[in-house]
Coordinates of N, CA and C and ligand atoms in Angstrom, one line a residue:
X259 N 7.9 -0.2 29.0 CA 6.9 -0.5 27.9 C 7.5 0.0 26.6
X260 N 7.4 -0.8 25.5 CA 7.9 -0.4 24.2 C 6.9 0.5 23.5
X261 N 7.4 1.4 22.7 CA 6.5 2.3 22.0 C 6.0 1.5 20.8
X262 N 4.9 2.0 20.2 CA 4.4 1.3 19.0 C 5.4 1.1 17.9
X263 N 6.4 2.0 17.9 CA 7.3 1.9 16.8 C 8.6 1.2 17.1
X264 N 8.9 0.9 18.4 CA 10.1 0.2 18.7 C 10.0 -1.3 18.7
X265 N 10.9 -2.0 18.0 CA 10.8 -3.4 17.9 C 10.8 -4.1 19.3
X266 N 9.7 -4.9 19.5 CA 9.7 -5.7 20.8 C 10.7 -6.8 20.7
X267 N 10.6 -7.6 19.6 CA 11.6 -8.7 19.4 C 11.8 -8.7 17.9
X268 N 13.0 -8.2 17.5 CA 13.3 -8.1 16.1 C 13.2 -9.4 15.4
X269 N 12.5 -9.5 14.2 CA 12.4 -10.7 13.5 C 13.8 -11.2 13.0
X270 N 13.9 -12.5 12.7 CA 15.2 -13.0 12.4 C 15.5 -12.7 10.9
X271 N 14.5 -12.5 10.1 CA 14.8 -12.2 8.7 C 14.2 -10.8 8.4
X272 N 14.7 -10.1 7.4 CA 14.2 -8.8 7.1 C 12.8 -8.9 6.5
X273 N 11.8 -8.1 6.9 CA 10.5 -8.2 6.3 C 10.6 -7.6 4.9
X274 N 9.6 -8.1 4.0 CA 9.5 -7.6 2.7 C 8.3 -6.7 2.7
X275 N 8.5 -5.4 2.3 CA 7.4 -4.4 2.2 C 7.3 -4.0 0.7
X276 N 6.1 -4.1 0.2 CA 5.8 -3.6 -1.2 C 4.8 -2.5 -1.1
X277 N 4.9 -1.6 -2.0 CA 3.9 -0.5 -2.1 C 3.3 -0.5 -3.4
X278 N 1.9 -0.5 -3.5 CA 1.2 -0.5 -4.7 C 0.7 0.9 -5.0
X279 N 1.1 1.5 -6.1 CA 0.6 2.8 -6.4 C -0.6 2.8 -7.4
X280 N -1.7 3.3 -6.9 CA -2.9 3.2 -7.7 C -3.2 4.4 -8.6
X281 N -2.2 5.2 -8.8 CA -2.4 6.3 -9.8 C -1.6 6.0 -11.1
X282 N -2.2 6.2 -12.2 CA -1.5 6.0 -13.5 C -1.0 7.3 -14.0
X283 N -1.1 8.3 -13.2 CA -0.6 9.7 -13.7 C 0.9 9.8 -13.6
X284 N 1.5 10.3 -14.7 CA 2.9 10.4 -14.7 C 3.5 11.1 -13.5
X285 N 2.9 12.2 -13.2 CA 3.5 13.0 -12.1 C 2.8 12.8 -10.7
X286 N 2.4 11.5 -10.5 CA 1.6 11.2 -9.3 C 2.2 11.5 -8.0
X287 N 1.5 12.2 -7.2 CA 1.9 12.5 -5.8 C 1.8 11.3 -4.9
X288 N 0.8 10.4 -5.2 CA 0.7 9.2 -4.5 C 2.0 8.4 -4.6
X289 N 2.5 8.3 -5.8 CA 3.7 7.4 -6.1 C 4.9 8.1 -5.3
X290 N 5.0 9.4 -5.3 CA 6.1 10.0 -4.6 C 6.0 9.7 -3.1
X291 N 4.8 9.9 -2.6 CA 4.6 9.7 -1.1 C 4.9 8.2 -0.8
X292 N 4.5 7.3 -1.6 CA 4.8 5.9 -1.3 C 6.3 5.6 -1.3
X293 N 7.0 6.3 -2.2 CA 8.5 6.0 -2.2 C 9.1 6.6 -0.9
X294 N 8.6 7.6 -0.4 CA 9.1 8.1 0.9 C 8.8 7.1 2.0
X295 N 7.6 6.5 2.0 CA 7.2 5.5 3.0 C 8.2 4.3 2.8
X296 N 8.5 3.9 1.6 CA 9.3 2.7 1.4 C 10.8 3.0 1.8
X297 N 11.2 4.2 1.6 CA 12.6 4.6 2.1 C 12.6 4.4 3.6
X298 N 11.6 4.9 4.3 CA 11.5 4.8 5.8 C 11.5 3.3 6.2
X299 N 10.8 2.5 5.4 CA 10.7 1.1 5.7 C 12.1 0.4 5.5
X300 N 12.7 0.8 4.5 CA 14.1 0.3 4.2 C 15.0 0.7 5.3
X301 N 14.9 2.0 5.8 CA 15.8 2.4 6.9 C 15.5 1.7 8.1
X302 N 14.3 1.1 8.3 CA 13.9 0.3 9.4 C 14.3 -1.1 9.3
X303 N 14.9 -1.5 8.1 CA 15.4 -2.8 8.0 C 14.7 -3.7 7.0
X304 N 13.7 -3.1 6.3 CA 12.9 -3.9 5.4 C 13.5 -4.0 4.0
X305 N 13.2 -5.0 3.2 CA 13.5 -5.1 1.8 C 12.2 -4.5 1.1
X306 N 12.4 -3.6 0.2 CA 11.2 -2.9 -0.3 C 11.2 -2.9 -1.8
X307 N 9.9 -2.7 -2.3 CA 9.7 -2.7 -3.8 C 8.5 -1.9 -4.1
X308 N 8.6 -1.0 -5.0 CA 7.4 -0.2 -5.5 C 6.7 -1.0 -6.6
X309 N 5.4 -1.2 -6.5 CA 4.7 -1.8 -7.6 C 3.8 -0.7 -8.2
X310 N 4.4 -0.1 -9.2 CA 3.7 1.0 -9.9 C 2.8 0.4 -11.0
X311 N 1.5 0.6 -10.8 CA 0.6 -0.1 -11.7 C 0.7 0.4 -13.2
X312 N 1.3 1.6 -13.3 CA 1.6 2.1 -14.7 C 2.5 1.1 -15.5
X313 N 3.3 0.4 -14.7 CA 4.4 -0.4 -15.4 C 3.9 -1.9 -15.6
X314 N 2.7 -2.2 -15.3 CA 2.2 -3.5 -15.4 C 1.0 -3.6 -16.4
X315 N 0.9 -4.7 -17.1 CA -0.2 -4.9 -18.0 C -1.3 -5.6 -17.1
X316 N -2.3 -5.0 -16.8 CA -3.4 -5.6 -15.9 C -4.7 -5.3 -16.5
X317 N -5.2 -6.3 -17.3 CA -6.5 -6.1 -18.0 C -7.6 -6.0 -16.9
X318 N -8.7 -5.4 -17.3 CA -9.9 -5.3 -16.4 C -10.2 -6.8 -16.0
X319 N -10.3 -7.0 -14.7 CA -10.5 -8.3 -14.1 C -11.8 -9.0 -14.7
X320 N -11.5 -10.2 -15.2 CA -12.7 -10.9 -15.8 C -12.4 -12.4 -15.3
X321 N -13.3 -12.9 -14.4 CA -13.1 -14.2 -13.9 C -13.1 -15.3 -15.0
X322 N -13.6 -15.0 -16.1 CA -13.6 -16.0 -17.2 C -12.3 -16.1 -18.0
X323 N -11.4 -15.1 -17.8 CA -10.2 -15.1 -18.5 C -9.2 -16.2 -18.1
X324 N -8.6 -16.8 -19.1 CA -7.5 -17.8 -18.8 C -6.3 -17.1 -18.2
X325 N -5.5 -17.8 -17.5 CA -4.3 -17.3 -16.9 C -3.4 -16.6 -17.9
X326 N -3.4 -17.2 -19.1 CA -2.5 -16.7 -20.2 C -3.0 -15.3 -20.7
X327 N -4.2 -15.0 -20.4 CA -4.8 -13.7 -20.9 C -4.9 -12.6 -19.8
X328 N -4.2 -12.9 -18.7 CA -4.3 -12.0 -17.6 C -3.1 -11.0 -17.4
X329 N -2.4 -10.9 -18.5 CA -1.2 -10.0 -18.5 C -0.3 -10.3 -17.4
X330 N 0.1 -9.3 -16.6 CA 1.0 -9.4 -15.5 C 0.4 -9.8 -14.2
X331 N -0.9 -10.2 -14.2 CA -1.6 -10.4 -12.9 C -1.0 -11.4 -12.1
X332 N -0.5 -12.5 -12.7 CA 0.0 -13.6 -11.8 C 1.3 -13.1 -11.1
X333 N 2.1 -12.3 -11.9 CA 3.3 -11.8 -11.3 C 3.0 -10.9 -10.1
X334 N 2.0 -10.0 -10.3 CA 1.6 -9.1 -9.2 C 1.1 -9.8 -8.0
X335 N 0.2 -10.8 -8.3 CA -0.3 -11.6 -7.2 C 0.8 -12.3 -6.4
X336 N 1.8 -12.8 -7.1 CA 2.9 -13.4 -6.4 C 3.7 -12.4 -5.5
X337 N 3.9 -11.3 -6.1 CA 4.7 -10.3 -5.3 C 3.9 -9.9 -4.0
X338 N 2.6 -9.8 -4.1 CA 1.8 -9.4 -2.9 C 1.8 -10.6 -2.0
X339 N 1.6 -11.8 -2.5 CA 1.5 -13.0 -1.7 C 2.8 -13.2 -0.9
X340 N 3.9 -12.9 -1.5 CA 5.2 -13.1 -0.9 C 5.6 -12.0 0.1
X341 N 4.9 -10.8 0.0 CA 5.2 -9.7 0.8 C 4.7 -9.9 2.2
X342 N 5.5 -9.4 3.2 CA 5.0 -9.5 4.6 C 4.1 -8.3 4.9
X343 N 4.3 -7.2 4.2 CA 3.5 -6.0 4.4 C 3.3 -5.2 3.1
X344 N 2.2 -4.6 3.0 CA 1.8 -4.0 1.7 C 1.3 -2.6 2.0
X345 N 1.8 -1.6 1.3 CA 1.3 -0.2 1.4 C 0.4 -0.1 0.2
X346 N -0.8 0.3 0.4 CA -1.7 0.6 -0.7 C -1.9 2.1 -0.8
X347 N -1.5 2.7 -1.9 CA -1.7 4.2 -2.1 C -2.6 4.5 -3.3
X348 N -3.4 5.4 -3.1 CA -4.4 5.7 -4.2 C -4.7 7.2 -4.2
X349 N -5.0 7.7 -5.4 CA -5.6 9.1 -5.5 C -7.0 9.0 -5.0
X350 N -7.6 10.1 -4.5 CA -9.0 10.1 -4.2 C -9.7 10.4 -5.5
X351 N -10.5 9.5 -6.0 CA -11.4 9.6 -7.2 C -12.8 9.5 -6.7
X352 N -13.6 10.6 -6.9 CA -15.0 10.6 -6.6 C -15.2 10.1 -5.2
X353 N -14.4 10.5 -4.3 CA -14.6 10.2 -2.9 C -14.3 8.7 -2.5
X354 N -13.6 8.0 -3.5 CA -13.3 6.6 -3.2 C -11.8 6.4 -3.7
X355 N -11.5 5.1 -4.0 CA -10.2 4.9 -4.5 C -10.2 4.6 -6.0
X356 N -9.1 4.7 -6.6 CA -9.0 4.7 -8.1 C -9.5 3.4 -8.7
X357 N -10.0 3.4 -9.9 CA -10.3 2.2 -10.7 C -9.1 1.3 -10.9
X358 N -8.0 1.9 -11.1 CA -6.7 1.1 -11.3 C -6.5 0.3 -10.0
X359 N -6.6 0.9 -8.9 CA -6.3 0.1 -7.6 C -7.4 -0.9 -7.4
X360 N -8.7 -0.6 -7.7 CA -9.8 -1.5 -7.5 C -9.6 -2.7 -8.4
X361 N -9.1 -2.4 -9.6 CA -8.9 -3.5 -10.6 C -7.8 -4.5 -10.1
X362 N -6.7 -3.9 -9.6 CA -5.6 -4.6 -9.0 C -6.2 -5.5 -7.8
X363 N -7.0 -4.8 -7.0 CA -7.5 -5.5 -5.8 C -8.4 -6.6 -6.1
X364 N -9.1 -6.5 -7.3 CA -10.0 -7.6 -7.7 C -9.3 -8.9 -8.0
X365 N -8.0 -8.8 -8.3 CA -7.2 -10.0 -8.6 C -6.7 -10.6 -7.3
X366 N -6.8 -9.9 -6.2 CA -6.2 -10.4 -5.0 C -7.3 -10.8 -4.0
X367 N -7.0 -11.9 -3.2 CA -8.0 -12.3 -2.2 C -7.2 -12.8 -1.0
X368 N -7.8 -13.8 -0.3 CA -7.2 -14.3 0.9 C -5.8 -14.8 0.7
X369 N -5.5 -15.4 -0.4 CA -4.2 -16.0 -0.7 C -3.2 -14.9 -0.7
X370 N -3.5 -13.7 -1.1 CA -2.5 -12.6 -1.2 C -2.5 -11.9 0.2
X371 N -3.6 -11.7 0.9 CA -3.6 -10.8 2.0 C -3.6 -11.4 3.4
X372 N -4.1 -12.6 3.5 CA -4.1 -13.2 4.8 C -2.7 -13.2 5.4
X373 N -2.6 -12.8 6.7 CA -1.3 -12.7 7.4 C -0.5 -11.5 6.9
X374 N -1.0 -10.7 6.1 CA -0.3 -9.5 5.6 C -0.7 -8.2 6.3
X375 N 0.3 -7.5 6.7 CA 0.1 -6.2 7.3 C -0.1 -5.2 6.2
X376 N -1.1 -4.3 6.3 CA -1.4 -3.4 5.2 C -1.5 -1.9 5.8
X377 N -0.8 -1.0 5.0 CA -0.9 0.4 5.4 C -1.5 1.2 4.3
X378 N -2.3 2.2 4.6 CA -3.1 2.9 3.7 C -2.7 4.3 3.5
X379 N -2.7 4.8 2.2 CA -2.4 6.2 2.0 C -3.3 6.7 0.8
X380 N -3.9 7.9 1.0 CA -4.7 8.4 0.0 C -4.3 9.9 -0.3
X381 N -4.4 10.3 -1.6 CA -4.0 11.6 -2.0 C -5.1 12.3 -2.7
X382 N -5.5 13.4 -2.1 CA -6.7 14.2 -2.6 C -6.3 15.5 -3.3
X383 N -7.0 15.8 -4.4 CA -6.8 17.1 -5.0 C -7.4 18.2 -4.1
X384 N -8.5 17.8 -3.5 CA -9.3 18.7 -2.6 C -9.0 18.4 -1.1
X385 N -10.0 18.6 -0.3 CA -9.8 18.6 1.1 C -10.2 17.3 1.8
X386 N -10.7 16.3 1.1 CA -11.3 15.2 1.8 C -10.8 13.8 1.3
X387 N -10.3 13.0 2.2 CA -9.8 11.7 1.9 C -10.4 10.6 2.8
X388 N -11.2 11.0 3.7 CA -11.6 10.0 4.8 C -12.4 8.8 4.2
X389 N -13.3 9.1 3.2 CA -14.1 8.0 2.7 C -13.2 7.1 1.9
X390 N -12.2 7.6 1.2 CA -11.3 6.8 0.4 C -10.6 5.8 1.3
X391 N -10.1 6.3 2.4 CA -9.3 5.4 3.3 C -10.3 4.4 4.0
X392 N -11.5 4.8 4.3 CA -12.5 3.9 4.9 C -12.8 2.8 3.9
X393 N -13.0 3.1 2.6 CA -13.4 2.1 1.6 C -12.2 1.1 1.4
X394 N -11.0 1.6 1.4 CA -9.8 0.7 1.3 C -9.8 -0.2 2.5
X395 N -10.0 0.4 3.7 CA -9.9 -0.4 5.0 C -10.9 -1.6 4.9
X396 N -12.1 -1.3 4.5 CA -13.2 -2.3 4.5 C -12.9 -3.4 3.5
X397 N -12.4 -3.0 2.3 CA -12.1 -4.0 1.3 C -10.9 -4.9 1.7
X398 N -9.9 -4.3 2.3 CA -8.8 -5.1 2.8 C -9.2 -6.0 3.9
X399 N -10.0 -5.5 4.8 CA -10.6 -6.4 5.9 C -11.3 -7.6 5.3
X400 N -12.0 -7.4 4.2 CA -12.7 -8.5 3.6 C -11.9 -9.6 3.1
X401 N -10.6 -9.3 2.8 CA -9.7 -10.4 2.4 C -8.6 -10.7 3.6
X402 N -9.0 -10.3 4.8 CA -8.3 -10.6 6.0 C -6.9 -10.1 6.1
X403 N -6.7 -8.9 5.5 CA -5.4 -8.2 5.7 C -5.5 -7.5 7.1
X404 N -4.3 -7.3 7.7 CA -4.2 -6.6 9.0 C -3.9 -5.1 8.7
X405 N -4.9 -4.3 8.7 CA -4.7 -2.9 8.4 C -4.2 -2.1 9.6
X406 N -3.1 -1.4 9.4 CA -2.6 -0.6 10.5 C -3.6 0.5 10.9
X407 N -3.7 0.8 12.2 CA -4.5 2.0 12.6 C -3.9 3.3 12.0
X408 N -2.6 3.4 12.0 CA -2.0 4.6 11.4 C -2.2 4.6 9.9
X409 N -2.8 5.7 9.4 CA -3.0 5.8 7.9 C -2.7 7.3 7.5
X410 N -2.5 7.5 6.2 CA -2.1 8.8 5.8 C -3.0 9.3 4.7
X411 N -3.5 10.6 4.9 CA -4.3 11.3 3.9 C -3.5 12.6 3.6
X412 N -3.4 12.8 2.3 CA -2.8 14.1 1.8 C -3.9 14.9 1.1
X413 N -4.2 16.0 1.7 CA -5.2 16.9 1.0 C -4.5 18.0 0.3
X414 N -5.2 18.5 -0.7 CA -4.7 19.6 -1.5 C -3.3 19.3 -2.1
X415 N -3.2 18.1 -2.7 CA -1.9 17.5 -3.0 C -1.0 18.4 -3.8
X416 N -1.5 19.2 -4.7 CA -0.6 19.9 -5.6 C 0.1 21.0 -4.8
X417 N -0.3 21.4 -3.6 CA 0.5 22.4 -2.9 C 1.2 21.8 -1.7
X418 N 1.4 20.5 -1.6 CA 2.0 19.8 -0.5 C 3.5 19.5 -0.8
X419 N 3.9 19.6 -2.0 CA 5.3 19.3 -2.4 C 6.0 20.5 -2.9
X420 N 7.3 20.5 -2.7 CA 8.2 21.5 -3.4 C 9.3 20.8 -4.1
X421 N 9.7 21.5 -5.2 CA 10.8 20.9 -6.1 C 12.1 20.8 -5.3
X422 N 12.7 19.7 -5.5 CA 14.1 19.5 -4.9 C 14.8 18.5 -5.7
X423 N 15.7 18.9 -6.6 CA 16.3 17.9 -7.5 C 17.0 16.8 -6.8
X424 N 17.4 17.0 -5.6 CA 18.1 15.9 -4.8 C 17.2 14.9 -4.2
X425 N 15.9 15.2 -4.2 CA 15.0 14.4 -3.4 C 14.3 13.3 -4.2
X426 N 13.7 12.4 -3.6 CA 12.9 11.3 -4.3 C 12.0 12.0 -5.2
X427 N 12.0 11.5 -6.5 CA 11.1 12.0 -7.5 C 11.3 13.5 -7.8
X428 N 12.4 14.1 -7.3 CA 12.7 15.5 -7.5 C 11.8 16.4 -6.8
X429 N 11.2 15.9 -5.7 CA 10.4 16.8 -4.8 C 10.3 16.3 -3.4
X430 N 10.1 17.2 -2.5 CA 10.0 16.9 -1.1 C 8.7 17.5 -0.5
X431 N 8.4 17.1 0.7 CA 7.2 17.6 1.3 C 7.4 19.0 1.8
X432 N 6.4 19.8 1.7 CA 6.5 21.2 2.2 C 6.5 21.2 3.7
X433 N 5.7 20.3 4.3 CA 5.6 20.3 5.8 C 6.3 19.1 6.3
X434 N 7.1 19.3 7.3 CA 7.8 18.2 8.0 C 6.8 17.2 8.6
X435 N 5.7 17.8 9.1 CA 4.7 16.9 9.8 C 4.1 15.9 8.9
X436 N 3.8 16.3 7.7 CA 3.2 15.4 6.7 C 4.3 14.3 6.3
X437 N 5.5 14.8 6.1 CA 6.5 13.8 5.7 C 6.7 12.8 6.8
X438 N 6.6 13.3 8.1 CA 6.8 12.4 9.2 C 5.6 11.3 9.3
X439 N 4.4 11.8 9.0 CA 3.3 10.8 8.9 C 3.5 9.7 7.9
X440 N 4.0 10.2 6.7 CA 4.3 9.2 5.6 C 5.4 8.3 6.0
X441 N 6.4 8.8 6.6 CA 7.6 7.9 7.0 C 7.2 7.0 8.1
X442 N 6.3 7.5 9.0 CA 5.9 6.6 10.1 C 5.1 5.4 9.5
X443 N 4.3 5.7 8.5 CA 3.6 4.5 7.8 C 4.7 3.5 7.4
X444 N 5.7 3.9 6.7 CA 6.8 3.0 6.3 C 7.4 2.3 7.5
X445 N 7.7 3.0 8.5 CA 8.4 2.4 9.7 C 7.5 1.3 10.3
X446 N 6.2 1.7 10.4 CA 5.2 0.8 11.1 C 5.0 -0.5 10.2
X447 N 5.0 -0.3 8.9 CA 4.9 -1.5 8.0 C 6.0 -2.5 8.3
X448 N 7.2 -1.9 8.4 CA 8.4 -2.8 8.7 C 8.2 -3.4 10.1
X449 N 7.8 -2.5 11.1 CA 7.7 -2.9 12.5 C 6.7 -4.0 12.7
X450 N 5.6 -3.9 12.0 CA 4.5 -4.9 12.2 C 4.3 -5.9 11.1
X451 N 5.3 -6.0 10.3 CA 5.2 -6.9 9.1 C 4.9 -8.3 9.5
X452 N 5.4 -8.7 10.7 CA 5.1 -10.1 11.2 C 4.1 -10.1 12.3
X453 N 3.1 -9.3 12.2 CA 2.2 -9.0 13.3 C 1.6 -10.2 13.9
X454 N 1.2 -11.2 13.1 CA 0.6 -12.4 13.6 C 0.9 -13.6 12.7
X455 N 2.1 -14.1 12.7 CA 2.4 -15.2 11.8 C 1.6 -16.4 12.0
X456 N 1.0 -16.5 13.2 CA 0.3 -17.8 13.5 C -1.2 -17.7 13.1
X457 N -1.6 -16.7 12.4 CA -3.1 -16.5 12.2 C -3.7 -17.7 11.4
X458 N -2.9 -18.2 10.4 CA -3.4 -19.2 9.5 C -3.7 -20.5 10.3
X459 N -2.7 -20.8 11.2 CA -2.8 -22.0 12.0 C -4.0 -21.8 13.0
X460 N -4.1 -20.6 13.5 CA -5.3 -20.3 14.4 C -6.6 -20.6 13.7
X461 N -6.7 -20.2 12.4 CA -7.9 -20.4 11.7 C -8.1 -21.9 11.4
X462 N -7.0 -22.6 11.1 CA -7.2 -24.0 10.8 C -7.6 -24.7 12.1
X463 N -7.1 -24.3 13.2 CA -7.6 -24.9 14.5 C -9.1 -24.6 14.7
X464 N -9.5 -23.4 14.4 CA -10.9 -23.0 14.6 C -11.8 -23.8 13.6
X465 N -11.3 -24.1 12.4 CA -12.1 -24.9 11.5 C -12.2 -26.4 11.8
X466 N -11.3 -26.8 12.7 CA -11.3 -28.3 13.0 C -12.6 -28.6 13.7
Ligands
FMN146 C1 -11.6 11.1 -12.0 C2 -11.1 12.0 -10.9 C3 -11.8 12.1 -9.8 C4 -11.4 12.9 -8.7 N1 -12.1 13.0 -7.6 C5 -11.7 13.7 -6.5 C6 -12.5 13.8 -5.4 O1 -13.5 13.2 -5.2 N2 -12.0 14.5 -4.3 C7 -10.7 15.2 -4.4 O2 -10.3 15.8 -3.5 N3 -10.0 15.1 -5.5 C8 -10.4 14.4 -6.6 N4 -9.7 14.3 -7.7 C9 -8.3 14.9 -7.8 C10 -7.2 13.8 -7.4 O3 -7.5 13.3 -6.1 C11 -5.9 14.5 -7.3 O4 -5.6 15.0 -8.6 C12 -4.7 13.7 -6.8 O5 -3.6 14.4 -6.7 C13 -4.4 12.6 -7.7 O6 -3.4 11.7 -7.2 P1 -2.1 11.5 -8.0 O7 -1.3 12.8 -8.0 O8 -1.4 10.4 -7.2 O9 -2.4 11.1 -9.4 C14 -10.1 13.5 -8.8 C15 -9.4 13.4 -10.0 C16 -9.8 12.6 -11.0 C17 -9.0 12.4 -12.2

């Protein structure tokens, strides 16, 4: 029997894994953690890209806006649509996910997420991240993303990293276990990027 992490039948092309960072904070722990996940995905054979929402012009979603008034939204939608797997990372804000990530998510629907494997990561200043991950899971389900059972919550974020000039973002995880959970998310995104390539045709059959 294969383990959940070992490739059953390796895909013929490398999967594309993108990570969306929903924190606009310069020293974001979410962004650091996502980069560790992406490195693990790359080590597992994926092509990876960080979508740091700080670097994109994304106006508050307004369905009445013309395409030309939507800043970088079309480019972000394309990057998500073309990805085989997406990591969504967010700070815990008021027990849920950040407004920046919600705004990004409002631009995305079935076209972006259907057939897409999704991994979740939440970073809390305090001790609780469960509701944030649940909210993300429900909203991604609503646009038919395939959310991995493995998810990562980081509590008490400011004490979870130690400075290391050689490391990603100049810091590394204080506990190996937490780093392993984050890296497992990246490996599983690569592993399950093509989890069900036939789902669209299955839906078309069902609609007939
Ligand atoms: C508006 C706001 C709301 C927050 N709400 C919570 C919260 O409900 N629970 C919690 O544990 N931390 C909360 N925090 C703290 C953040 O989760 C924490 O600073 C986290 O590290 C931010 O992630 P980042 O480092 O990626 O920016 C809040 C912070 C802000 C700015």
